[in-house]
CSV table of C-alpha atoms in Angstrom, one decimal:
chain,number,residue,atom,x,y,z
A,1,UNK,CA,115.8,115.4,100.2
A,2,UNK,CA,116.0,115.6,96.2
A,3,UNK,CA,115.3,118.6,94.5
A,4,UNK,CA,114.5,119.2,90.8
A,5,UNK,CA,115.4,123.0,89.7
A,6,UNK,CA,114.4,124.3,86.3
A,7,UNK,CA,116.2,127.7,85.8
A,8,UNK,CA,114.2,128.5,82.7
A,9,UNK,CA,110.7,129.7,83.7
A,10,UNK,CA,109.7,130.3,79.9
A,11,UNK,CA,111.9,129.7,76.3
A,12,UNK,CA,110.4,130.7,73.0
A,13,UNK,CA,112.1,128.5,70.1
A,14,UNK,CA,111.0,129.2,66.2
A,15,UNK,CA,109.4,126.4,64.4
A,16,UNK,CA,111.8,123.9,62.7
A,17,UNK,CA,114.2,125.1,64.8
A,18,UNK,CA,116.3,123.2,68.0
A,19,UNK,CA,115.5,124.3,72.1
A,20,UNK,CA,117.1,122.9,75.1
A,21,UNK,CA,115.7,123.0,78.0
A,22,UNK,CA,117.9,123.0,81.3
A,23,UNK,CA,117.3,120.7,84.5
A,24,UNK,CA,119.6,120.2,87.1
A,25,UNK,CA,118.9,118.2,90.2
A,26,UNK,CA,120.3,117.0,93.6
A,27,UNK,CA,120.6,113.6,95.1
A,28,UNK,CA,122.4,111.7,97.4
A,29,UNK,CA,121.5,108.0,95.1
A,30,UNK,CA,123.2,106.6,92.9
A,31,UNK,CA,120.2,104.9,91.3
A,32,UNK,CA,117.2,106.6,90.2
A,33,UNK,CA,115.3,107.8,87.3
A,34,UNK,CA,114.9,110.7,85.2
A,35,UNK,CA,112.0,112.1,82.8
A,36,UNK,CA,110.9,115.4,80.6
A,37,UNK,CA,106.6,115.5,81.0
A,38,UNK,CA,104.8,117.5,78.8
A,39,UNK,CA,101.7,119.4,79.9
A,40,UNK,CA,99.6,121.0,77.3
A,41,UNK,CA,96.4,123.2,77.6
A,42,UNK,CA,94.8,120.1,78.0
A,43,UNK,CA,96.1,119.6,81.4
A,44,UNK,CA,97.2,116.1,80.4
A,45,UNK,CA,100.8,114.8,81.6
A,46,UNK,CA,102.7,113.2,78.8
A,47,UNK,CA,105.4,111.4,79.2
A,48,UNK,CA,108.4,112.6,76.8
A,49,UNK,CA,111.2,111.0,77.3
A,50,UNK,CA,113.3,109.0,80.6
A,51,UNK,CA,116.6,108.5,81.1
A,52,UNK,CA,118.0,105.8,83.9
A,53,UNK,CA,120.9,106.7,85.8
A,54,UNK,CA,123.0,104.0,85.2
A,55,UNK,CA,122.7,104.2,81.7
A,56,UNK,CA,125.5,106.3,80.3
A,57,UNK,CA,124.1,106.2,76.6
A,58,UNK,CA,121.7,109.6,76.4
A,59,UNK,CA,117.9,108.7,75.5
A,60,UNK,CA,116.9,109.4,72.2
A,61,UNK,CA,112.8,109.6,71.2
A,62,UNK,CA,112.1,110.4,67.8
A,63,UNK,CA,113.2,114.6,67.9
A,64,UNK,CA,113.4,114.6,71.7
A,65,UNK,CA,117.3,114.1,73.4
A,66,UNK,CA,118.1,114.5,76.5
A,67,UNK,CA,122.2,115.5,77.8
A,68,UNK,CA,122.3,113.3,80.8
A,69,UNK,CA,125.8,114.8,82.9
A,70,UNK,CA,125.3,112.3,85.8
A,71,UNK,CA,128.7,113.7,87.7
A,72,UNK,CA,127.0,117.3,87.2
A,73,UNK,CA,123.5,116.4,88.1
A,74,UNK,CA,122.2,118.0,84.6
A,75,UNK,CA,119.7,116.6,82.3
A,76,UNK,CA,118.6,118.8,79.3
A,77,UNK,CA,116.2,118.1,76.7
A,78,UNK,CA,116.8,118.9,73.5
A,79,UNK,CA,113.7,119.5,71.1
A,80,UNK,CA,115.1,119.0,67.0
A,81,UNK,CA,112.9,120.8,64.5
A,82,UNK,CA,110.1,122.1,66.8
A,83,UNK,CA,106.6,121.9,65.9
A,84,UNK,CA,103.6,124.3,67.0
A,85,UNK,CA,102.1,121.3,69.1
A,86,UNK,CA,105.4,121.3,71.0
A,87,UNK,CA,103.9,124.1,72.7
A,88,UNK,CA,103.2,123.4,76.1
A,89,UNK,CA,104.9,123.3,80.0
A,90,UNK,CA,107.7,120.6,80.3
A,91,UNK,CA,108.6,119.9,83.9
A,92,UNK,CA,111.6,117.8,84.8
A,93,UNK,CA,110.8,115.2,87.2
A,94,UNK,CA,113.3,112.5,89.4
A,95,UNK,CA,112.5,109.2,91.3
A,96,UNK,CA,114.5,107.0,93.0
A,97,UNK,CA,114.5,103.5,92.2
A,98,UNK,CA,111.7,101.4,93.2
A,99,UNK,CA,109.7,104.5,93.9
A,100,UNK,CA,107.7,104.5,91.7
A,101,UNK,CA,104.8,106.2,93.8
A,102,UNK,CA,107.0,109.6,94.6
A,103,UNK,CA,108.1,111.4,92.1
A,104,UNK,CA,109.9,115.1,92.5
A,105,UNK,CA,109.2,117.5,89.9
A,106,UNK,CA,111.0,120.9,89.2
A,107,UNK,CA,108.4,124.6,88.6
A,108,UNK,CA,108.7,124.0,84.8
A,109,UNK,CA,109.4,125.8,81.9
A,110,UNK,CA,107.1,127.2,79.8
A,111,UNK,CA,107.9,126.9,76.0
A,112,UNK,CA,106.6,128.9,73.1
A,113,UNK,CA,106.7,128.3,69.3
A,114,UNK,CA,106.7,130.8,67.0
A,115,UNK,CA,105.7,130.3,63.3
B,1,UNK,CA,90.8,100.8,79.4
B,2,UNK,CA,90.4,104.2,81.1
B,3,UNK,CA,93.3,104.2,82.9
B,4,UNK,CA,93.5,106.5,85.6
B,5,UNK,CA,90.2,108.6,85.7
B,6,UNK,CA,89.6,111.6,88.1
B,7,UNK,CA,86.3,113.0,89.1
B,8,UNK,CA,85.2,115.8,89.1
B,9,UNK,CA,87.1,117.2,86.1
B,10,UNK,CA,86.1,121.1,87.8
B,11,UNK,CA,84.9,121.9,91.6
B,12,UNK,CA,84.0,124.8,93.3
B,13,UNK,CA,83.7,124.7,96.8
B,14,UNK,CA,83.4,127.4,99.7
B,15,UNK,CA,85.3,128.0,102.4
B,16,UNK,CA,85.1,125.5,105.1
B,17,UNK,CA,82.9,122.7,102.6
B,18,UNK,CA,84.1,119.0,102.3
B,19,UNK,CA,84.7,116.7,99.8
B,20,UNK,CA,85.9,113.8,97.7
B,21,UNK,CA,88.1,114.0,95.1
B,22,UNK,CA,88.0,110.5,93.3
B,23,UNK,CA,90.5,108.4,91.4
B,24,UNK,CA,89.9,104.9,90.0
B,25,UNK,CA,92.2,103.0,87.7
B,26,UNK,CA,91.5,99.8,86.1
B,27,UNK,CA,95.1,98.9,85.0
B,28,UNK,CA,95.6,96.6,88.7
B,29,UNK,CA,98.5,99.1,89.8
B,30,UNK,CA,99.8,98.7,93.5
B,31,UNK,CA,100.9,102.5,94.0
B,32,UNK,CA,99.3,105.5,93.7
B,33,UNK,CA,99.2,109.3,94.6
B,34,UNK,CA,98.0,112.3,94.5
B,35,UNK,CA,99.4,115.3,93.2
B,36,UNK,CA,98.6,119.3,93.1
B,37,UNK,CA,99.8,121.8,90.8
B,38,UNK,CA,100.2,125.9,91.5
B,39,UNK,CA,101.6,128.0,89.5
B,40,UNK,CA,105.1,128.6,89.5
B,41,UNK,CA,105.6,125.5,92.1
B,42,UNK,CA,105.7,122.6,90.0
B,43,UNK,CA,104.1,119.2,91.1
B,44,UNK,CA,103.7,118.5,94.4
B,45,UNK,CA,103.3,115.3,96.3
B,46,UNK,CA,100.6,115.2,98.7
B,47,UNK,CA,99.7,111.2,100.2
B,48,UNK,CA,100.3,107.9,98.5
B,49,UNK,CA,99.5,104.4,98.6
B,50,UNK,CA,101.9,101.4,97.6
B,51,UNK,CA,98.8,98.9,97.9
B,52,UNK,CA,95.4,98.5,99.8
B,53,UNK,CA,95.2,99.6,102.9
B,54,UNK,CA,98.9,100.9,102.8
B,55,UNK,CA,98.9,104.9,102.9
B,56,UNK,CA,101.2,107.4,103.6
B,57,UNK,CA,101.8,111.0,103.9
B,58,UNK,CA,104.3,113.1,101.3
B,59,UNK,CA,105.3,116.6,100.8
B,60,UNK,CA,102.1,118.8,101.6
B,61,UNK,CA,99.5,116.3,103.5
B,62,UNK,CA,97.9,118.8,105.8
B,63,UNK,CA,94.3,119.2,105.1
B,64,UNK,CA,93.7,115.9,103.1
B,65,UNK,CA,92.9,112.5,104.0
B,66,UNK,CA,93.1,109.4,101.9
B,67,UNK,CA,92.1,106.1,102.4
B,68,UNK,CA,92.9,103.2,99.7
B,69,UNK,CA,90.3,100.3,100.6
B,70,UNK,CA,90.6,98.6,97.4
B,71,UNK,CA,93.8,98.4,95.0
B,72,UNK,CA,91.3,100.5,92.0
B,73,UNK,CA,90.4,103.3,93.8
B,74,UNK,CA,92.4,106.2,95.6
B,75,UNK,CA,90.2,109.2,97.0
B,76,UNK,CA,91.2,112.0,97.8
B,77,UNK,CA,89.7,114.4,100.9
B,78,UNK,CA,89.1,117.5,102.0
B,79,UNK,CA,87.9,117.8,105.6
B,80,UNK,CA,87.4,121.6,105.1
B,81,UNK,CA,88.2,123.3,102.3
B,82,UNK,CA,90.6,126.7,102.6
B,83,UNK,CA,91.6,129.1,99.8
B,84,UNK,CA,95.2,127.9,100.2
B,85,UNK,CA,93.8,124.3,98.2
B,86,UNK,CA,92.8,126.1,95.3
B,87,UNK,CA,94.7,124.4,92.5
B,88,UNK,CA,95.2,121.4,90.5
B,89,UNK,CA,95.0,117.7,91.7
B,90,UNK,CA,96.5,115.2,89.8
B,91,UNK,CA,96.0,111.6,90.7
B,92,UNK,CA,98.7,109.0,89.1
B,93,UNK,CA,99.4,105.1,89.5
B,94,UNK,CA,101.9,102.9,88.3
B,95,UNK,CA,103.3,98.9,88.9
B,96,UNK,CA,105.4,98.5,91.5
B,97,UNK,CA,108.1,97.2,89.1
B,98,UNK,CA,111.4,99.6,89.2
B,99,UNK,CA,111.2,100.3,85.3
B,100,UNK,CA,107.6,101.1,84.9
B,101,UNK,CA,105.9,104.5,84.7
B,102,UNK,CA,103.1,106.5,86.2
B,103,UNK,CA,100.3,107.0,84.5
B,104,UNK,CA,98.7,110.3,85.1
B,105,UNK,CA,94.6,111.5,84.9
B,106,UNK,CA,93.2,114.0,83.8
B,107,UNK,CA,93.5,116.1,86.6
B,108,UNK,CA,90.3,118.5,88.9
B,109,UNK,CA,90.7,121.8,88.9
B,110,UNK,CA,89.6,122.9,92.2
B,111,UNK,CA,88.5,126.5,93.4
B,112,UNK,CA,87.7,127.4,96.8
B,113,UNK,CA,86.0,130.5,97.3
């Protein structure tokens, strides 16, 4: 079975400045997909960013990178010049391909910004 | 177009009381499922559907039932509520295409008592 682990329950980041946030993950595919949701207060899930495992170029959206280390099993998000609204709960999630229906999330990680 | 809506938005129910979470989406997506959140845990899978009349169980199914009688709709149910499914539902669908996303509602936040 694939698990998603997310050894950072909270991380507090500054405003303007950069915060990574750590996922690793098992599986025994070789294809499947990556993401970063974002949950504010608002309970909503936002999609962030996704990352495709046979893609070796890193995904890249507006100040949101990820590290994709497929050999490792680690996909980071990286969060450039952080923003109060990036306040929120970012879980890591995996699906294999053409699963579109199951996806495996990690706990989460709690991120705070300060002003 | 709503996407994926979820009603009711709050619940609470006692102990041992059914009901019907419901989840419609309009966007003509073959799979869904249903989700719940608890602290600390993460998301959790709990039944899905990859088209009508095509169900089956995930991660934590005990105590819920689903049915999916038409592609747009997805219910969720509770034959007898325990503490234990206090939480968060989320419903989501997506296309059955590899390189498409789920879309996610709004979630129920559900208290048994």
């Amino acid at each position: 079975a694939q698990t998603v682990t997310q050894s950072q329950p909270e991380m507090s980041v500054q405003e303007a400045e950069t915060v990574t946030l750590s996922c690793t993950y098992d599986t025994s595919e070789s294809d499947y997909y990556l993401f970063w949701y974002k949950q504010p207060p608002s309970r909503q899930m936002i999609l962030v960013i996704r990352q495709e495992a046979y893609k070796q170029q890193n995904a890249t959206e507006n100040r949101f990178s990820v590290n994709f280390q497929k050999a490792a099993k680690s996909f980071s998000l990286k969060i450039s010049d952080s923003q109060l609204g990036d306040a929120a709960m970012y879980f890591c999630a995996y699906r294999r391909t053409r699963s579109n229906y199951k996806l495996t999330f990690g706990k989460g990680t709690l991120l705070t910004v300060n002003p | 177009n709503a996407g994926v809506t979820q009603t009711p938005k709050f619940q609470v129910l006692k102990t041992g009381q059914s009901m019907t979470l419901q989840c419609a989406q309009d966007m003509n997506h073959e799979y869904m499922s249903w989700y719940r959140q608890d602290p600390g845990m993460g998301l959790r899978l709990i039944h899905y559907s990859v088209g009508a009349g095509i169900t089956d169980q995930g991660e934590v199914p005990n105590g819920y039932n689903v049915s999916r009688s038409t592609t747009e709709d997805f219910p969720l149910r509770l034959l007898s509520a325990a503490p234990s499914q206090t939480s968060v539902y989320f419903c989501a669908s997506s296309y059955s295409e590899m390189n498409t996303e789920a879309f996610f509602g709004q979630g129920t936040r559900l208290t048994v008592v």
